[in-house]
Amino acid sequence: MKWTGRALLVVLLLALGYYTKAYIAISGRKSKVYTVKPVKLDIPTDSATIAMGKRLVTTKGCTDCHEKDLGGKVLFEQKGLGRLVARNLTKGKGGVSKDFDTDDWVRAIRHGVQQDGTPLIYMPSAGFNQLSETDLKAVIAYCEQVAPVDREVPACDIGVGATILADLGELELFEAEKIDHNAALPLAIREGVTADFGKYVSQICTGCHKPDMKGTPGDGGTPNISSTGPSARWTDEQFFQTLRTGKRPDGSELKAPMPWQMTAAFSDTEMRALRVYLKSI
Ligand code: HEC
Ligand code: HEC
């Protein structure tokens, strides 16, 4: 009994020691200040640009997390693990953009960083860093004029579980860490059924399916959607249908967090270009 007790105590102390180390590491990463120079943009206010922005906030996934009205929502909450919350982006009560200027939008979208330079949690900016100037302006133009929503959502909270997962590299919390903050802003992208445009469309898939589109193996991972994955063997029509309906050719459903409501809004050109690109890699 004595020895079992001692062994338990040792295990407990080791666990506590590890947690302290993880906690200090994550706190450091969370409070790191990034010095980014947001590109200077003039945001158009014409109705064509706003209509384009309205489509983009769906096809780039913003509305999946921030809600259709952009008023924000709790994405995940579990005792012991933590809470992930997409902020209210409107100018309503509880909204962040009341005192935003264009730089603040650019900082958040392209760099994953907030006004004080510290990283946003779980905001997938690495997939938005290479949005073209035209697209980025349209997104901001739409967000700026969207109807105010009064919704006070709680703040993100990195709990014990999330701290450990993030420290082990199992959970990516700070996309600012993987962004090249000096990367140039691409101008307009030529739309067409080409691998180049497909690659552009696929940037928002890289956070989960990884830049090589080979996914992450194992339980709870993401599938390989490159030319060597199972979906490459589907017909083009089956591939489009899956991403439009959330149902695979065999009838099984695409489970969360696969954001198929986002891909369902893709234009024909975007879908076809994406297919060409994925089959080429
Ligand atoms: C995977 C979910 C997800 C997607 C997709 C997403 N966001 Fe976010 N976003 C978040 C979360 C979570 C936060 C809050 C981060 C925090 O509290 O640290 C956030 C925060 C923000 C902020 C607040 C910045 C600040 O300084 O307060 C802005 C602006 C923003 N997102 C814009 C966008 C836009 C525009 C898009 C689409 C181009 C988008 N987001 C897509 C999850 C997401
Ligand atoms: C937030 C993470 C996330 C993002 C972003 C994402 N996916 Fe997925 N995707 C998943 C997950 C998880 C699955 C597996 C779902 C399941 O198990 O049913 C999946 C499944 C798929 C499948 C089915 C593959 C198969 O073999 O069954 C395709 C095709 C796919 N995704 C394409 C895309 C494309 C294209 C994009 C970008 C436009 C994208 N995904 C963005 C997480 C994501």
PDB file of N, CA and C in Angstrom, residues 41 52-53 55-57 59-62 109-110 124-140 184-207 210-211 213 262-263 266-267 269-278 280-281:
ATOM      1  N   LEU A  41      -6.047  49.759 -47.712  1.00  0.00           N
ATOM      2  CA  LEU A  41      -7.088  49.505 -48.712  1.00  0.00           C
ATOM      3  C   LEU A  41      -8.159  50.586 -48.680  1.00  0.00           C
ATOM      4  N   MET A  52     -21.006  41.012 -53.993  1.00  0.00           N
ATOM      5  CA  MET A  52     -19.898  40.067 -54.116  1.00  0.00           C
ATOM      6  C   MET A  52     -19.421  39.631 -52.720  1.00  0.00           C
ATOM      7  N   GLY A  53     -19.341  40.595 -51.814  1.00  0.00           N
ATOM      8  CA  GLY A  53     -18.915  40.298 -50.442  1.00  0.00           C
ATOM      9  C   GLY A  53     -19.898  39.384 -49.739  1.00  0.00           C
ATOM     10  N   ARG A  55     -21.692  37.066 -51.054  1.00  0.00           N
ATOM     11  CA  ARG A  55     -21.458  35.699 -51.520  1.00  0.00           C
ATOM     12  C   ARG A  55     -20.173  35.136 -50.881  1.00  0.00           C
ATOM     13  N   LEU A  56     -19.142  35.974 -50.820  1.00  0.00           N
ATOM     14  CA  LEU A  56     -17.854  35.515 -50.299  1.00  0.00           C
ATOM     15  C   LEU A  56     -17.913  35.130 -48.819  1.00  0.00           C
ATOM     16  N   VAL A  57     -18.705  35.846 -48.005  1.00  0.00           N
ATOM     17  CA  VAL A  57     -18.731  35.466 -46.585  1.00  0.00           C
ATOM     18  C   VAL A  57     -19.354  34.073 -46.404  1.00  0.00           C
ATOM     19  N   THR A  59     -19.037  31.585 -49.120  1.00  0.00           N
ATOM     20  CA  THR A  59     -18.140  30.630 -49.770  1.00  0.00           C
ATOM     21  C   THR A  59     -16.770  30.550 -49.097  1.00  0.00           C
ATOM     22  N   LYS A  60     -16.428  31.515 -48.280  1.00  0.00           N
ATOM     23  CA  LYS A  60     -15.166  31.427 -47.538  1.00  0.00           C
ATOM     24  C   LYS A  60     -15.397  30.922 -46.108  1.00  0.00           C
ATOM     25  N   GLY A  61     -16.638  30.619 -45.768  1.00  0.00           N
ATOM     26  CA  GLY A  61     -16.906  29.972 -44.479  1.00  0.00           C
ATOM     27  C   GLY A  61     -17.181  30.903 -43.307  1.00  0.00           C
ATOM     28  N   CYS A  62     -17.094  32.241 -43.518  1.00  0.00           N
ATOM     29  CA  CYS A  62     -17.287  33.173 -42.385  1.00  0.00           C
ATOM     30  C   CYS A  62     -18.629  32.924 -41.693  1.00  0.00           C
ATOM     31  N   ILE A 109      -8.520  39.403 -40.595  1.00  0.00           N
ATOM     32  CA  ILE A 109      -8.761  38.439 -41.683  1.00  0.00           C
ATOM     33  C   ILE A 109      -7.448  37.885 -42.246  1.00  0.00           C
ATOM     34  N   ARG A 110      -6.503  38.754 -42.570  1.00  0.00           N
ATOM     35  CA  ARG A 110      -5.266  38.299 -43.217  1.00  0.00           C
ATOM     36  C   ARG A 110      -4.213  37.805 -42.245  1.00  0.00           C
ATOM     37  N   PRO A 124      -9.508  31.054 -38.639  1.00  0.00           N
ATOM     38  CA  PRO A 124      -8.633  30.394 -39.623  1.00  0.00           C
ATOM     39  C   PRO A 124      -8.017  31.328 -40.663  1.00  0.00           C
ATOM     40  N   SER A 125      -7.294  32.335 -40.200  1.00  0.00           N
ATOM     41  CA  SER A 125      -6.762  33.371 -41.087  1.00  0.00           C
ATOM     42  C   SER A 125      -5.707  32.864 -42.065  1.00  0.00           C
ATOM     43  N   ALA A 126      -5.062  31.728 -41.768  1.00  0.00           N
ATOM     44  CA  ALA A 126      -4.052  31.221 -42.703  1.00  0.00           C
ATOM     45  C   ALA A 126      -4.711  30.921 -44.054  1.00  0.00           C
ATOM     46  N   GLY A 127      -5.974  30.535 -44.020  1.00  0.00           N
ATOM     47  CA  GLY A 127      -6.695  30.259 -45.264  1.00  0.00           C
ATOM     48  C   GLY A 127      -7.199  31.522 -45.956  1.00  0.00           C
ATOM     49  N   PHE A 128      -7.080  32.663 -45.282  1.00  0.00           N
ATOM     50  CA  PHE A 128      -7.560  33.929 -45.858  1.00  0.00           C
ATOM     51  C   PHE A 128      -6.413  34.866 -46.223  1.00  0.00           C
ATOM     52  N   ASN A 129      -5.194  34.531 -45.784  1.00  0.00           N
ATOM     53  CA  ASN A 129      -4.071  35.433 -45.987  1.00  0.00           C
ATOM     54  C   ASN A 129      -3.837  35.729 -47.464  1.00  0.00           C
ATOM     55  N   GLN A 130      -4.122  34.741 -48.321  1.00  0.00           N
ATOM     56  CA  GLN A 130      -3.886  34.939 -49.747  1.00  0.00           C
ATOM     57  C   GLN A 130      -5.163  35.255 -50.531  1.00  0.00           C
ATOM     58  N   LEU A 131      -6.206  35.700 -49.847  1.00  0.00           N
ATOM     59  CA  LEU A 131      -7.379  36.210 -50.568  1.00  0.00           C
ATOM     60  C   LEU A 131      -6.889  37.356 -51.452  1.00  0.00           C
ATOM     61  N   SER A 132      -7.472  37.495 -52.640  1.00  0.00           N
ATOM     62  CA  SER A 132      -7.029  38.571 -53.530  1.00  0.00           C
ATOM     63  C   SER A 132      -7.502  39.921 -52.977  1.00  0.00           C
ATOM     64  N   GLU A 133      -6.857  40.967 -53.454  1.00  0.00           N
ATOM     65  CA  GLU A 133      -7.244  42.310 -53.013  1.00  0.00           C
ATOM     66  C   GLU A 133      -8.727  42.557 -53.300  1.00  0.00           C
ATOM     67  N   THR A 134      -9.178  42.151 -54.486  1.00  0.00           N
ATOM     68  CA  THR A 134     -10.575  42.357 -54.869  1.00  0.00           C
ATOM     69  C   THR A 134     -11.518  41.642 -53.894  1.00  0.00           C
ATOM     70  N   ASP A 135     -11.200  40.377 -53.596  1.00  0.00           N
ATOM     71  CA  ASP A 135     -12.062  39.590 -52.706  1.00  0.00           C
ATOM     72  C   ASP A 135     -12.033  40.132 -51.275  1.00  0.00           C
ATOM     73  N   LEU A 136     -10.836  40.472 -50.802  1.00  0.00           N
ATOM     74  CA  LEU A 136     -10.703  40.979 -49.440  1.00  0.00           C
ATOM     75  C   LEU A 136     -11.499  42.278 -49.261  1.00  0.00           C
ATOM     76  N   LYS A 137     -11.390  43.165 -50.258  1.00  0.00           N
ATOM     77  CA  LYS A 137     -12.136  44.426 -50.182  1.00  0.00           C
ATOM     78  C   LYS A 137     -13.638  44.159 -50.139  1.00  0.00           C
ATOM     79  N   ALA A 138     -14.093  43.198 -50.945  1.00  0.00           N
ATOM     80  CA  ALA A 138     -15.528  42.910 -50.993  1.00  0.00           C
ATOM     81  C   ALA A 138     -16.012  42.334 -49.661  1.00  0.00           C
ATOM     82  N   VAL A 139     -15.211  41.464 -49.049  1.00  0.00           N
ATOM     83  CA  VAL A 139     -15.585  40.886 -47.748  1.00  0.00           C
ATOM     84  C   VAL A 139     -15.730  42.007 -46.720  1.00  0.00           C
ATOM     85  N   ILE A 140     -14.735  42.899 -46.682  1.00  0.00           N
ATOM     86  CA  ILE A 140     -14.768  43.987 -45.703  1.00  0.00           C
ATOM     87  C   ILE A 140     -15.947  44.927 -45.994  1.00  0.00           C
ATOM     88  N   ALA A 184       2.946  39.228 -49.816  1.00  0.00           N
ATOM     89  CA  ALA A 184       2.258  40.270 -50.577  1.00  0.00           C
ATOM     90  C   ALA A 184       0.802  39.890 -50.793  1.00  0.00           C
ATOM     91  N   LEU A 185      -0.029  40.905 -50.958  1.00  0.00           N
ATOM     92  CA  LEU A 185      -1.449  40.681 -51.222  1.00  0.00           C
ATOM     93  C   LEU A 185      -1.637  40.441 -52.717  1.00  0.00           C
ATOM     94  N   PRO A 186      -2.178  39.281 -53.105  1.00  0.00           N
ATOM     95  CA  PRO A 186      -2.385  39.056 -54.539  1.00  0.00           C
ATOM     96  C   PRO A 186      -3.443  40.022 -55.063  1.00  0.00           C
ATOM     97  N   LEU A 187      -3.278  40.484 -56.293  1.00  0.00           N
ATOM     98  CA  LEU A 187      -4.309  41.355 -56.880  1.00  0.00           C
ATOM     99  C   LEU A 187      -5.487  40.473 -57.282  1.00  0.00           C
ATOM    100  N   ALA A 188      -6.230  40.844 -58.286  1.00  0.00           N
ATOM    101  CA  ALA A 188      -7.380  40.022 -58.674  1.00  0.00           C
ATOM    102  C   ALA A 188      -6.902  38.678 -59.203  1.00  0.00           C
ATOM    103  N   ILE A 189      -7.660  37.615 -58.938  1.00  0.00           N
ATOM    104  CA  ILE A 189      -7.329  36.282 -59.431  1.00  0.00           C
ATOM    105  C   ILE A 189      -8.192  36.026 -60.660  1.00  0.00           C
ATOM    106  N   ARG A 190      -7.580  35.461 -61.714  1.00  0.00           N
ATOM    107  CA  ARG A 190      -8.358  35.185 -62.918  1.00  0.00           C
ATOM    108  C   ARG A 190      -9.218  33.942 -62.689  1.00  0.00           C
ATOM    109  N   GLU A 191     -10.537  34.134 -62.742  1.00  0.00           N
ATOM    110  CA  GLU A 191     -11.439  33.001 -62.538  1.00  0.00           C
ATOM    111  C   GLU A 191     -11.518  32.143 -63.780  1.00  0.00           C
ATOM    112  N   GLY A 192     -11.565  30.846 -63.606  1.00  0.00           N
ATOM    113  CA  GLY A 192     -11.688  29.939 -64.740  1.00  0.00           C
ATOM    114  C   GLY A 192     -11.505  28.522 -64.270  1.00  0.00           C
ATOM    115  N   VAL A 193     -11.836  27.554 -65.125  1.00  0.00           N
ATOM    116  CA  VAL A 193     -11.691  26.151 -64.750  1.00  0.00           C
ATOM    117  C   VAL A 193     -10.231  25.753 -64.946  1.00  0.00           C
ATOM    118  N   THR A 194      -9.385  26.262 -64.056  1.00  0.00           N
ATOM    119  CA  THR A 194      -7.946  26.010 -64.146  1.00  0.00           C
ATOM    120  C   THR A 194      -7.437  25.548 -62.788  1.00  0.00           C
ATOM    121  N   ALA A 195      -6.308  24.834 -62.802  1.00  0.00           N
ATOM    122  CA  ALA A 195      -5.709  24.373 -61.541  1.00  0.00           C
ATOM    123  C   ALA A 195      -5.327  25.584 -60.677  1.00  0.00           C
ATOM    124  N   ASP A 196      -4.890  26.665 -61.313  1.00  0.00           N
ATOM    125  CA  ASP A 196      -4.503  27.861 -60.557  1.00  0.00           C
ATOM    126  C   ASP A 196      -5.662  28.419 -59.745  1.00  0.00           C
ATOM    127  N   PHE A 197      -6.806  28.560 -60.414  1.00  0.00           N
ATOM    128  CA  PHE A 197      -7.964  29.095 -59.695  1.00  0.00           C
ATOM    129  C   PHE A 197      -8.453  28.072 -58.648  1.00  0.00           C
ATOM    130  N   GLY A 198      -8.350  26.792 -58.981  1.00  0.00           N
ATOM    131  CA  GLY A 198      -8.721  25.738 -58.027  1.00  0.00           C
ATOM    132  C   GLY A 198      -7.867  25.806 -56.775  1.00  0.00           C
ATOM    133  N   LYS A 199      -6.587  26.085 -56.961  1.00  0.00           N
ATOM    134  CA  LYS A 199      -5.686  26.198 -55.818  1.00  0.00           C
ATOM    135  C   LYS A 199      -6.111  27.381 -54.939  1.00  0.00           C
ATOM    136  N   TYR A 200      -6.503  28.452 -55.603  1.00  0.00           N
ATOM    137  CA  TYR A 200      -6.970  29.645 -54.877  1.00  0.00           C
ATOM    138  C   TYR A 200      -8.204  29.299 -54.037  1.00  0.00           C
ATOM    139  N   VAL A 201      -9.155  28.607 -54.661  1.00  0.00           N
ATOM    140  CA  VAL A 201     -10.383  28.226 -53.952  1.00  0.00           C
ATOM    141  C   VAL A 201     -10.065  27.294 -52.772  1.00  0.00           C
ATOM    142  N   SER A 202      -9.045  26.447 -52.951  1.00  0.00           N
ATOM    143  CA  SER A 202      -8.759  25.407 -51.949  1.00  0.00           C
ATOM    144  C   SER A 202      -8.007  25.913 -50.721  1.00  0.00           C
ATOM    145  N   GLN A 203      -7.631  27.201 -50.711  1.00  0.00           N
ATOM    146  CA  GLN A 203      -6.871  27.695 -49.550  1.00  0.00           C
ATOM    147  C   GLN A 203      -7.622  27.501 -48.250  1.00  0.00           C
ATOM    148  N   ILE A 204      -8.954  27.624 -48.314  1.00  0.00           N
ATOM    149  CA  ILE A 204      -9.739  27.489 -47.088  1.00  0.00           C
ATOM    150  C   ILE A 204      -9.898  26.024 -46.676  1.00  0.00           C
ATOM    151  N   CYS A 205      -9.446  25.089 -47.494  1.00  0.00           N
ATOM    152  CA  CYS A 205      -9.508  23.675 -47.113  1.00  0.00           C
ATOM    153  C   CYS A 205      -8.230  23.254 -46.391  1.00  0.00           C
ATOM    154  N   THR A 206      -7.149  24.045 -46.537  1.00  0.00           N
ATOM    155  CA  THR A 206      -5.837  23.604 -46.076  1.00  0.00           C
ATOM    156  C   THR A 206      -5.721  23.493 -44.555  1.00  0.00           C
ATOM    157  N   GLY A 207      -6.502  24.290 -43.825  1.00  0.00           N
ATOM    158  CA  GLY A 207      -6.437  24.232 -42.366  1.00  0.00           C
ATOM    159  C   GLY A 207      -6.755  22.823 -41.873  1.00  0.00           C
ATOM    160  N   LYS A 210      -4.926  20.003 -44.814  1.00  0.00           N
ATOM    161  CA  LYS A 210      -3.481  20.251 -44.921  1.00  0.00           C
ATOM    162  C   LYS A 210      -3.100  20.743 -46.329  1.00  0.00           C
ATOM    163  N   PRO A 211      -2.002  21.521 -46.403  1.00  0.00           N
ATOM    164  CA  PRO A 211      -1.629  22.120 -47.693  1.00  0.00           C
ATOM    165  C   PRO A 211      -1.458  21.099 -48.819  1.00  0.00           C
ATOM    166  N   MET A 213      -3.267  18.477 -49.110  1.00  0.00           N
ATOM    167  CA  MET A 213      -4.605  17.888 -49.261  1.00  0.00           C
ATOM    168  C   MET A 213      -4.646  16.397 -48.917  1.00  0.00           C
ATOM    169  N   MET A 262     -20.699  25.523 -46.844  1.00  0.00           N
ATOM    170  CA  MET A 262     -19.827  26.481 -47.524  1.00  0.00           C
ATOM    171  C   MET A 262     -19.576  26.025 -48.967  1.00  0.00           C
ATOM    172  N   THR A 263     -19.209  24.758 -49.151  1.00  0.00           N
ATOM    173  CA  THR A 263     -18.927  24.296 -50.512  1.00  0.00           C
ATOM    174  C   THR A 263     -20.210  24.236 -51.345  1.00  0.00           C
ATOM    175  N   PHE A 266     -20.609  27.109 -53.636  1.00  0.00           N
ATOM    176  CA  PHE A 266     -19.614  27.356 -54.685  1.00  0.00           C
ATOM    177  C   PHE A 266     -20.289  27.466 -56.045  1.00  0.00           C
ATOM    178  N   SER A 267     -19.750  28.317 -56.900  1.00  0.00           N
ATOM    179  CA  SER A 267     -20.247  28.414 -58.277  1.00  0.00           C
ATOM    180  C   SER A 267     -19.744  27.193 -59.048  1.00  0.00           C
ATOM    181  N   THR A 269     -17.953  27.211 -61.697  1.00  0.00           N
ATOM    182  CA  THR A 269     -16.536  27.420 -62.026  1.00  0.00           C
ATOM    183  C   THR A 269     -15.650  27.074 -60.838  1.00  0.00           C
ATOM    184  N   GLU A 270     -16.059  27.512 -59.647  1.00  0.00           N
ATOM    185  CA  GLU A 270     -15.258  27.219 -58.454  1.00  0.00           C
ATOM    186  C   GLU A 270     -15.160  25.703 -58.229  1.00  0.00           C
ATOM    187  N   MET A 271     -16.292  24.999 -58.356  1.00  0.00           N
ATOM    188  CA  MET A 271     -16.321  23.553 -58.164  1.00  0.00           C
ATOM    189  C   MET A 271     -15.415  22.847 -59.160  1.00  0.00           C
ATOM    190  N   ARG A 272     -15.569  23.210 -60.438  1.00  0.00           N
ATOM    191  CA  ARG A 272     -14.801  22.520 -61.479  1.00  0.00           C
ATOM    192  C   ARG A 272     -13.302  22.795 -61.337  1.00  0.00           C
ATOM    193  N   ALA A 273     -12.976  24.050 -61.019  1.00  0.00           N
ATOM    194  CA  ALA A 273     -11.567  24.415 -60.850  1.00  0.00           C
ATOM    195  C   ALA A 273     -10.965  23.646 -59.669  1.00  0.00           C
ATOM    196  N   LEU A 274     -11.735  23.553 -58.587  1.00  0.00           N
ATOM    197  CA  LEU A 274     -11.289  22.830 -57.396  1.00  0.00           C
ATOM    198  C   LEU A 274     -10.998  21.370 -57.762  1.00  0.00           C
ATOM    199  N   ARG A 275     -11.890  20.772 -58.529  1.00  0.00           N
ATOM    200  CA  ARG A 275     -11.736  19.377 -58.948  1.00  0.00           C
ATOM    201  C   ARG A 275     -10.458  19.207 -59.780  1.00  0.00           C
ATOM    202  N   VAL A 276     -10.256  20.112 -60.719  1.00  0.00           N
ATOM    203  CA  VAL A 276      -9.059  20.039 -61.571  1.00  0.00           C
ATOM    204  C   VAL A 276      -7.803  20.107 -60.693  1.00  0.00           C
ATOM    205  N   TYR A 277      -7.816  21.045 -59.749  1.00  0.00           N
ATOM    206  CA  TYR A 277      -6.637  21.208 -58.890  1.00  0.00           C
ATOM    207  C   TYR A 277      -6.401  19.969 -58.022  1.00  0.00           C
ATOM    208  N   LEU A 278      -7.459  19.490 -57.350  1.00  0.00           N
ATOM    209  CA  LEU A 278      -7.282  18.353 -56.433  1.00  0.00           C
ATOM    210  C   LEU A 278      -6.795  17.109 -57.177  1.00  0.00           C
ATOM    211  N   SER A 280      -4.906  17.171 -59.666  1.00  0.00           N
ATOM    212  CA  SER A 280      -3.566  17.425 -60.208  1.00  0.00           C
ATOM    213  C   SER A 280      -2.472  17.256 -59.150  1.00  0.00           C
ATOM    214  N   ILE A 281      -2.871  17.130 -57.899  1.00  0.00           N
ATOM    215  CA  ILE A 281      -1.810  17.038 -56.856  1.00  0.00           C
ATOM    216  C   ILE A 281      -1.795  15.678 -56.172  1.00  0.00           C
TER     217      ILE A 281
END
